Short mmCIF file of C-alpha atoms and ligand atoms in Angstrom, two decimals:
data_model
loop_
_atom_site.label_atom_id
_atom_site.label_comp_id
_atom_site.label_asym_id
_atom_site.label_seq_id
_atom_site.Cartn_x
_atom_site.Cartn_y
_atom_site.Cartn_z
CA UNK A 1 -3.97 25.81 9.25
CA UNK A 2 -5.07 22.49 10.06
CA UNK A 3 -1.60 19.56 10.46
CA UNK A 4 -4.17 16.53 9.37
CA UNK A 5 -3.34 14.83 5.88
CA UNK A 6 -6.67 13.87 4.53
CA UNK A 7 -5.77 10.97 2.68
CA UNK A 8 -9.61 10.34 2.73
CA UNK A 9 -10.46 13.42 0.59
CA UNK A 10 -7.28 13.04 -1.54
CA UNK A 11 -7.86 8.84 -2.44
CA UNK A 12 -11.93 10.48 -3.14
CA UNK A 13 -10.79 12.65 -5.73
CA UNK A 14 -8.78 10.17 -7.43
CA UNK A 15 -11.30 7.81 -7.52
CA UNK A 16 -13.69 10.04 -9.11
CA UNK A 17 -11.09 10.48 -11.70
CA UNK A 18 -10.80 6.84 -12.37
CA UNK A 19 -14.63 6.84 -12.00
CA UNK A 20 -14.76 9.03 -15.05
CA UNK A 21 -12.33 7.00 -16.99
CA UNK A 22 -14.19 3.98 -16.09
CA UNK A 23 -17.48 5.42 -17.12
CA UNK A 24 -16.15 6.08 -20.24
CA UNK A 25 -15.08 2.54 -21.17
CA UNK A 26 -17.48 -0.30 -23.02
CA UNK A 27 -15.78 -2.99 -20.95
CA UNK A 28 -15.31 -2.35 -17.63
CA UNK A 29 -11.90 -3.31 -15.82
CA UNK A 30 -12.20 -6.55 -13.81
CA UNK A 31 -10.36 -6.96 -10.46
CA UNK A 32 -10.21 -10.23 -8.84
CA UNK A 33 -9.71 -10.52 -5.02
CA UNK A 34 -8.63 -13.94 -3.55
CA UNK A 35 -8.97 -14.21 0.07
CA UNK A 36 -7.69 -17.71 1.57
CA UNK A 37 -8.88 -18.01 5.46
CA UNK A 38 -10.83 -16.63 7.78
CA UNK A 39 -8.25 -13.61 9.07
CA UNK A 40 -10.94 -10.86 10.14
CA UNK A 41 -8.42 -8.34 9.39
CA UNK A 42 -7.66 -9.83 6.01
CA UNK A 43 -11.68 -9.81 5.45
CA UNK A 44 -12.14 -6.54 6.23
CA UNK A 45 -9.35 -5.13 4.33
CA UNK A 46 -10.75 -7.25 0.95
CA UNK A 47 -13.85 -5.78 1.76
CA UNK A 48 -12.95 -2.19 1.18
CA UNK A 49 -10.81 -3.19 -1.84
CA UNK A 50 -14.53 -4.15 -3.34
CA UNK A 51 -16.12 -1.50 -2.13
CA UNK A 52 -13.20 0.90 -3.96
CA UNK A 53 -14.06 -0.96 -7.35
CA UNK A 54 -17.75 -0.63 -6.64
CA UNK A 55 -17.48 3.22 -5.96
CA UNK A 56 -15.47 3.85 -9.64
CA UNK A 57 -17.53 1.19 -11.85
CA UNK A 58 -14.80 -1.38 -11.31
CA UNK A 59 -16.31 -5.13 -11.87
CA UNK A 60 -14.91 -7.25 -8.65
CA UNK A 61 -15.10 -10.61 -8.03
CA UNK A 62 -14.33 -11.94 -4.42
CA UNK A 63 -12.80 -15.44 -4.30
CA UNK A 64 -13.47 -16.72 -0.64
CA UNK A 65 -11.40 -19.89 0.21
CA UNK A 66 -11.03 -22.23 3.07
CA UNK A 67 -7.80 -22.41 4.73
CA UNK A 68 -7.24 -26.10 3.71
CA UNK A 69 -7.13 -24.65 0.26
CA UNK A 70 -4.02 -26.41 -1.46
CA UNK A 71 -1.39 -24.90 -3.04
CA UNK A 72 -1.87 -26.65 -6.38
CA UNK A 73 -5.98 -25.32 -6.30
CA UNK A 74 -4.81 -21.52 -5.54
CA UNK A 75 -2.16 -21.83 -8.51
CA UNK A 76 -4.33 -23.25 -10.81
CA UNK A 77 -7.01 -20.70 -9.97
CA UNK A 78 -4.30 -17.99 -10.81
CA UNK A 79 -3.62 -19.36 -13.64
CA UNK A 80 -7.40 -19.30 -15.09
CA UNK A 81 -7.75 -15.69 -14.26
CA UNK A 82 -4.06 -14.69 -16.02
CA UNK A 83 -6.35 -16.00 -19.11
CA UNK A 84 -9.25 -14.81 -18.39
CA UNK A 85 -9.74 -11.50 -20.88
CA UNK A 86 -12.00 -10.07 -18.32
CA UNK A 87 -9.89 -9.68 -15.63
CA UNK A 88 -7.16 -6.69 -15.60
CA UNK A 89 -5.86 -7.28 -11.71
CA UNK A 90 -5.25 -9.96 -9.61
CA UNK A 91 -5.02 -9.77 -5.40
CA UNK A 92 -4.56 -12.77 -3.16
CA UNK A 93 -4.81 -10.84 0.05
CA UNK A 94 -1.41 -11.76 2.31
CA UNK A 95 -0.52 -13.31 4.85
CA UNK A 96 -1.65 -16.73 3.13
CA UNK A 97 -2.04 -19.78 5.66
CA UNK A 98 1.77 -21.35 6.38
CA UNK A 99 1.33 -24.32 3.97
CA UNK A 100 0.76 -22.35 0.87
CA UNK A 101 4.76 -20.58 -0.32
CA UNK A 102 3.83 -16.68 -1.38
CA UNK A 103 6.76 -16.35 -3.38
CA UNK A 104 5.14 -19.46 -5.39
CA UNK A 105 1.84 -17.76 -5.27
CA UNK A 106 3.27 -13.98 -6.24
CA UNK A 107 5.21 -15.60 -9.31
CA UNK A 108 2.70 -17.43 -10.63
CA UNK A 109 0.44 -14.23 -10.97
CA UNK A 110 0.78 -12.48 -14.23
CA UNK A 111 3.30 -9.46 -14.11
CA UNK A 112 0.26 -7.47 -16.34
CA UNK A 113 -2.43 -8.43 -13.43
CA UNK A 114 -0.01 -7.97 -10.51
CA UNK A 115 -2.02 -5.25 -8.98
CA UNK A 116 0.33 -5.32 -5.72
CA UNK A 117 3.08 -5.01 -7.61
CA UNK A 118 4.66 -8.21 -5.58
CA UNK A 119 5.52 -9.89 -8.63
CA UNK A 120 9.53 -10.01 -8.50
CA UNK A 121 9.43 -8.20 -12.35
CA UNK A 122 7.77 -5.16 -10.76
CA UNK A 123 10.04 -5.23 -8.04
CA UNK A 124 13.51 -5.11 -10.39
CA UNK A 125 11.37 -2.65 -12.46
CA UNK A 126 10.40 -0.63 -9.52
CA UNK A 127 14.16 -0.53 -8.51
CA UNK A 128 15.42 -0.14 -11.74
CA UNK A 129 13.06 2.84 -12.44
CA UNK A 130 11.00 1.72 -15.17
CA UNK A 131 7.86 2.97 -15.36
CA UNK A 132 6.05 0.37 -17.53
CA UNK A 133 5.78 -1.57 -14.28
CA UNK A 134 2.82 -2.09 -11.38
CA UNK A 135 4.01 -0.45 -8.20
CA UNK A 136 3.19 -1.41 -4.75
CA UNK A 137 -0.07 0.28 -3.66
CA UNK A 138 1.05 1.53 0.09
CA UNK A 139 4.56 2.85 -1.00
CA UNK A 140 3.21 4.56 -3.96
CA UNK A 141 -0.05 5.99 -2.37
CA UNK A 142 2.80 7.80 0.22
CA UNK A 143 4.43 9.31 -2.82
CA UNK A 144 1.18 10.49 -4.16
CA UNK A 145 -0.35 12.03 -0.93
CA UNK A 146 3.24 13.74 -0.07
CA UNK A 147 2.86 15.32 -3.71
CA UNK A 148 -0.78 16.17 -3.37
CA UNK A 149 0.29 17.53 0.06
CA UNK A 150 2.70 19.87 -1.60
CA UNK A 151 5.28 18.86 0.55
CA UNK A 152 8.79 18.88 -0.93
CA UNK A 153 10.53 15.43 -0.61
CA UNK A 154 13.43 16.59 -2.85
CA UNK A 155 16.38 16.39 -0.81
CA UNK A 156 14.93 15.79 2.69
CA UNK A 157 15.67 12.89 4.85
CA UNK A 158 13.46 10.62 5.12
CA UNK A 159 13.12 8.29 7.80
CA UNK A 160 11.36 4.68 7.44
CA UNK A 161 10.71 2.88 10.80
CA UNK A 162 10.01 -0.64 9.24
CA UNK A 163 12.21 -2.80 6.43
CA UNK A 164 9.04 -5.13 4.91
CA UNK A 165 8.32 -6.03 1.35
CA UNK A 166 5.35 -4.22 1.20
CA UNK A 167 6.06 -0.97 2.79
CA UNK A 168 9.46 -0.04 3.74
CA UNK A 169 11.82 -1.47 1.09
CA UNK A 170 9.62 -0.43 -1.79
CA UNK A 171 9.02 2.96 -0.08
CA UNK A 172 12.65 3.66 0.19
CA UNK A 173 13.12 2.69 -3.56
CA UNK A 174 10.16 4.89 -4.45
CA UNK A 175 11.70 8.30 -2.81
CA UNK A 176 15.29 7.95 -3.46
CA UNK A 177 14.57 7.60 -7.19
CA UNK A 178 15.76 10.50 -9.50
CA UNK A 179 12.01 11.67 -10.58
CA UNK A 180 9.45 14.23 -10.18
CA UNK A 181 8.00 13.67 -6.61
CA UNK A 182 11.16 11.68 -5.19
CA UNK A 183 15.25 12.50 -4.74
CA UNK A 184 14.55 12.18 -0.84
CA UNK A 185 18.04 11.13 0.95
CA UNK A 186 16.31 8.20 2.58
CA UNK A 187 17.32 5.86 5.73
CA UNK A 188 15.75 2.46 6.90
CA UNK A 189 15.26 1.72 10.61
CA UNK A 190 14.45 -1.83 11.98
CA UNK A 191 14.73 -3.82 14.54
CA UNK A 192 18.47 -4.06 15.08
CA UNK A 193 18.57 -0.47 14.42
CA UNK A 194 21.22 1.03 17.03
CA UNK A 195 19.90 4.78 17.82
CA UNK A 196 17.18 4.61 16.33
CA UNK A 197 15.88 7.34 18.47
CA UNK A 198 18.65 9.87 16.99
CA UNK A 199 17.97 8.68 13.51
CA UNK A 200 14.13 9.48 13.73
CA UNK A 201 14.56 13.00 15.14
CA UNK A 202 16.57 13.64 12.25
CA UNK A 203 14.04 12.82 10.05
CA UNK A 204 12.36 15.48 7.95
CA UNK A 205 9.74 13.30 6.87
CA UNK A 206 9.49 10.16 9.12
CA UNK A 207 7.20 6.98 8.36
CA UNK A 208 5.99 4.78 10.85
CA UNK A 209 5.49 1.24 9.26
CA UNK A 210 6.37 -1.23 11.75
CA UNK A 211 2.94 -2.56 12.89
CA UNK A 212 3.59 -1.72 16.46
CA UNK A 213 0.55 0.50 18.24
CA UNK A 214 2.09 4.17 19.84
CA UNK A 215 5.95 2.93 18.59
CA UNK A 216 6.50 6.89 17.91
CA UNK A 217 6.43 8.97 20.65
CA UNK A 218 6.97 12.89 20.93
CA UNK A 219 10.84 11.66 21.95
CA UNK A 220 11.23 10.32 17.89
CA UNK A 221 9.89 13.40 16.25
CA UNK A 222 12.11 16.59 14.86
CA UNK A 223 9.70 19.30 15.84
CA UNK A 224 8.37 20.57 12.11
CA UNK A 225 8.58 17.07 10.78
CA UNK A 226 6.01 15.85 8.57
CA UNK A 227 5.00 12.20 10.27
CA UNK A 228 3.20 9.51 7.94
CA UNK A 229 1.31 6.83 9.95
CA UNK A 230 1.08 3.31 7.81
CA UNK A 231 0.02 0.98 10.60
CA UNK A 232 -3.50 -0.29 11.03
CA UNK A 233 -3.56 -1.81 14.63
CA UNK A 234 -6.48 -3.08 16.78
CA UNK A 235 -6.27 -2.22 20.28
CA UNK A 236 -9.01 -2.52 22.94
CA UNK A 237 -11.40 -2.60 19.78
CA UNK A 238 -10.03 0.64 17.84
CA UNK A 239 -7.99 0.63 15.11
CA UNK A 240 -4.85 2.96 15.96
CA UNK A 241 -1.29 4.01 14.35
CA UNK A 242 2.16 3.44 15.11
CA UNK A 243 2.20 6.58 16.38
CA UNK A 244 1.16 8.47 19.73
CA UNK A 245 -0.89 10.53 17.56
CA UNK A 246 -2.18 13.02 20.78
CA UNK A 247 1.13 13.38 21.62
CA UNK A 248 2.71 13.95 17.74
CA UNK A 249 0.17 16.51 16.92
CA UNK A 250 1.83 19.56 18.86
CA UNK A 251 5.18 18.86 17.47
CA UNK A 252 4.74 18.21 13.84
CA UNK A 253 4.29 20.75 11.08
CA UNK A 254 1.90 17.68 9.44
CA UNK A 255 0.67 14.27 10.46
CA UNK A 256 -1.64 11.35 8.58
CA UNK A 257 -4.14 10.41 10.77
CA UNK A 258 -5.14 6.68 11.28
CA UNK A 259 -8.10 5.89 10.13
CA UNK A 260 -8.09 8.01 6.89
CA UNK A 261 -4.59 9.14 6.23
CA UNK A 262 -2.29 6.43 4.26
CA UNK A 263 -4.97 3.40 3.57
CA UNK A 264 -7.89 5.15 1.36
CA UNK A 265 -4.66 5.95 -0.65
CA UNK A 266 -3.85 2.24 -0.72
CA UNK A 267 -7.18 1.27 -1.94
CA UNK A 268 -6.93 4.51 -4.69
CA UNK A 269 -3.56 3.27 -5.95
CA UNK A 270 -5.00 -0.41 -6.47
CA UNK A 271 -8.11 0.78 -8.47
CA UNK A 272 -5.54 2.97 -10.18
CA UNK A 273 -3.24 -0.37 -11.17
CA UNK A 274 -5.91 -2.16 -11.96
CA UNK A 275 -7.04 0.32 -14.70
CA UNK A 276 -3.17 0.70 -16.02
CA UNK A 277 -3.29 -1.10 -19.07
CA UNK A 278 -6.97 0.02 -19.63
CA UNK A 279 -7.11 3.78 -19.97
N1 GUN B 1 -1.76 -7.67 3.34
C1 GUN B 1 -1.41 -6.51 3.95
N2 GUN B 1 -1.23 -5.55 3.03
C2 GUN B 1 -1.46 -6.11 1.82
C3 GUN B 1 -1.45 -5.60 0.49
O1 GUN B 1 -1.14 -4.44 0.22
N3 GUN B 1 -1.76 -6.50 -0.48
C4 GUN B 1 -2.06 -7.78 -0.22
N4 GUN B 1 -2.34 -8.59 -1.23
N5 GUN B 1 -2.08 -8.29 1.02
C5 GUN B 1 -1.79 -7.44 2.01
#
């Protein structure tokens, strides 16, 4: 039996489910993408966001922006597309340049359109439970490749290397929450974390999301653990984990590889918000 998560396949067949859906309306969903600067990581990660909509009959528009963009312009941009009728979802692609405030930016989206589910509603409803929210993309295309997986979160431990806004905290609300698919007994690990080591061979299901290439080595890892990979890192011109992944393999009963584990799923649960209030 092969250990590899294909989050490649899985994020495929959910996109040819929202393909279907898509086909099936007269107006099409309409995600906008809002890229300020020049990051090349940034560009290629919008990129594959618009090739997602373009692969399930989602309309995308790509807002390119210099990096002297002003506050005031991106705002007032926001604002046009929260009334624009054609437009469902709404991404400004983070980190923004230092003189432009993202909590500004993330408010000022509308909580309907909040595709990343920054928008501090969906993050009370998110914690809160309540399902008529948008939830963050990464966090919630763990949840769904776990279930897909068949592999039972109910009660394990899960351990979360990484305490960001986009990944860890919402990941930890996600799997401790009393539903189908979650009840994990869930711990966060950072920086300041004292035995950390201990705390991720304890893990049943440990998550790598600190943006560090190779972080977790065989040393981490509860032989039998399941071991998600969420970091996208470029070293000597490959993109690799957060984890050893050569080393891992042996000692896990599965593993998400990097490329094609955790970010297809990303991209499949964005196409997926953006269509929320459609189908
Ligand atoms: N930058 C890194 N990850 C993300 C994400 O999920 N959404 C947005 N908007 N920016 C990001």
């Amino acid at each position: 039996m092969t250990k590899l998560i294909d989050g490649k396949k899985i994020a495929e067949e959910i996109m040819r489910d929202i393909k279907a859906k898509v086909t099936s309306l007269e107006q099409k969903p309409g995600l906008a993408l809002l890229l300020v600067g020049d990051n090349p990581a940034s560009l290629s990660y919008v990129r594959a966001k618009k090739r997602g909509c373009a692969a399930t009959g989602i309309v995308s528009t790509l807002l390119e922006f210099p990096t002297a963009l002003k506050e005031s312009e991106l705002l007032a941009k926001i604002e046009d597309l929260n009334q624009d009728p054609s437009i469902n979802g709404i991404l400004v692609q983070l980190p923004l340049p230092p003189h432009i405030d993202e909590k500004k930016v993330m408010l000022a989206i509308d909580p309907k359109k909040d595709v990343d589910g920054f928008h501090p509603l969906n993050v009370g409803k998110m914690l809160l439970g309540d399902s008529s929210g948008l939830l963050p993309c990464t966090p919630q295309g763990i949840k769904v490749l776990l279930e897909k997986s068949q592999i039972a979160v109910a009660g394990k431990h899960v351990v979360i290397i990484g305490r960001s806004n986009i990944v860890g905290k919402p990941l930890a609300a996600i799997l401790m929450q009393k539903k189908p698919g979650c009840n994990a007994t869930v711990t966060i690990c950072h920086s300041r974390t004292e035995n950390l080591l201990a705390i991720a061979r304890s893990a049943d299901i440990l998550v790598a999301a600190i943006g560090s290439p190779h972080f977790v080595g065989p040393h981490m890892i509860k032989p039998g653990a399941v071991l998600i990979d969420v970091g996208i890192n470029r070293a000597n011109g490959k993109i690799v984990g957060d984890v050893d992944f050569e080393a891992a393999l042996p000692i896990v009963s599965q593993i998400t590889p990097v490329p094609g584990g955790v970010g297809p799923m990303t991209i499949a649960m964005l196409l997926q918000n953006t269509c929320k209030h459609r189908f």
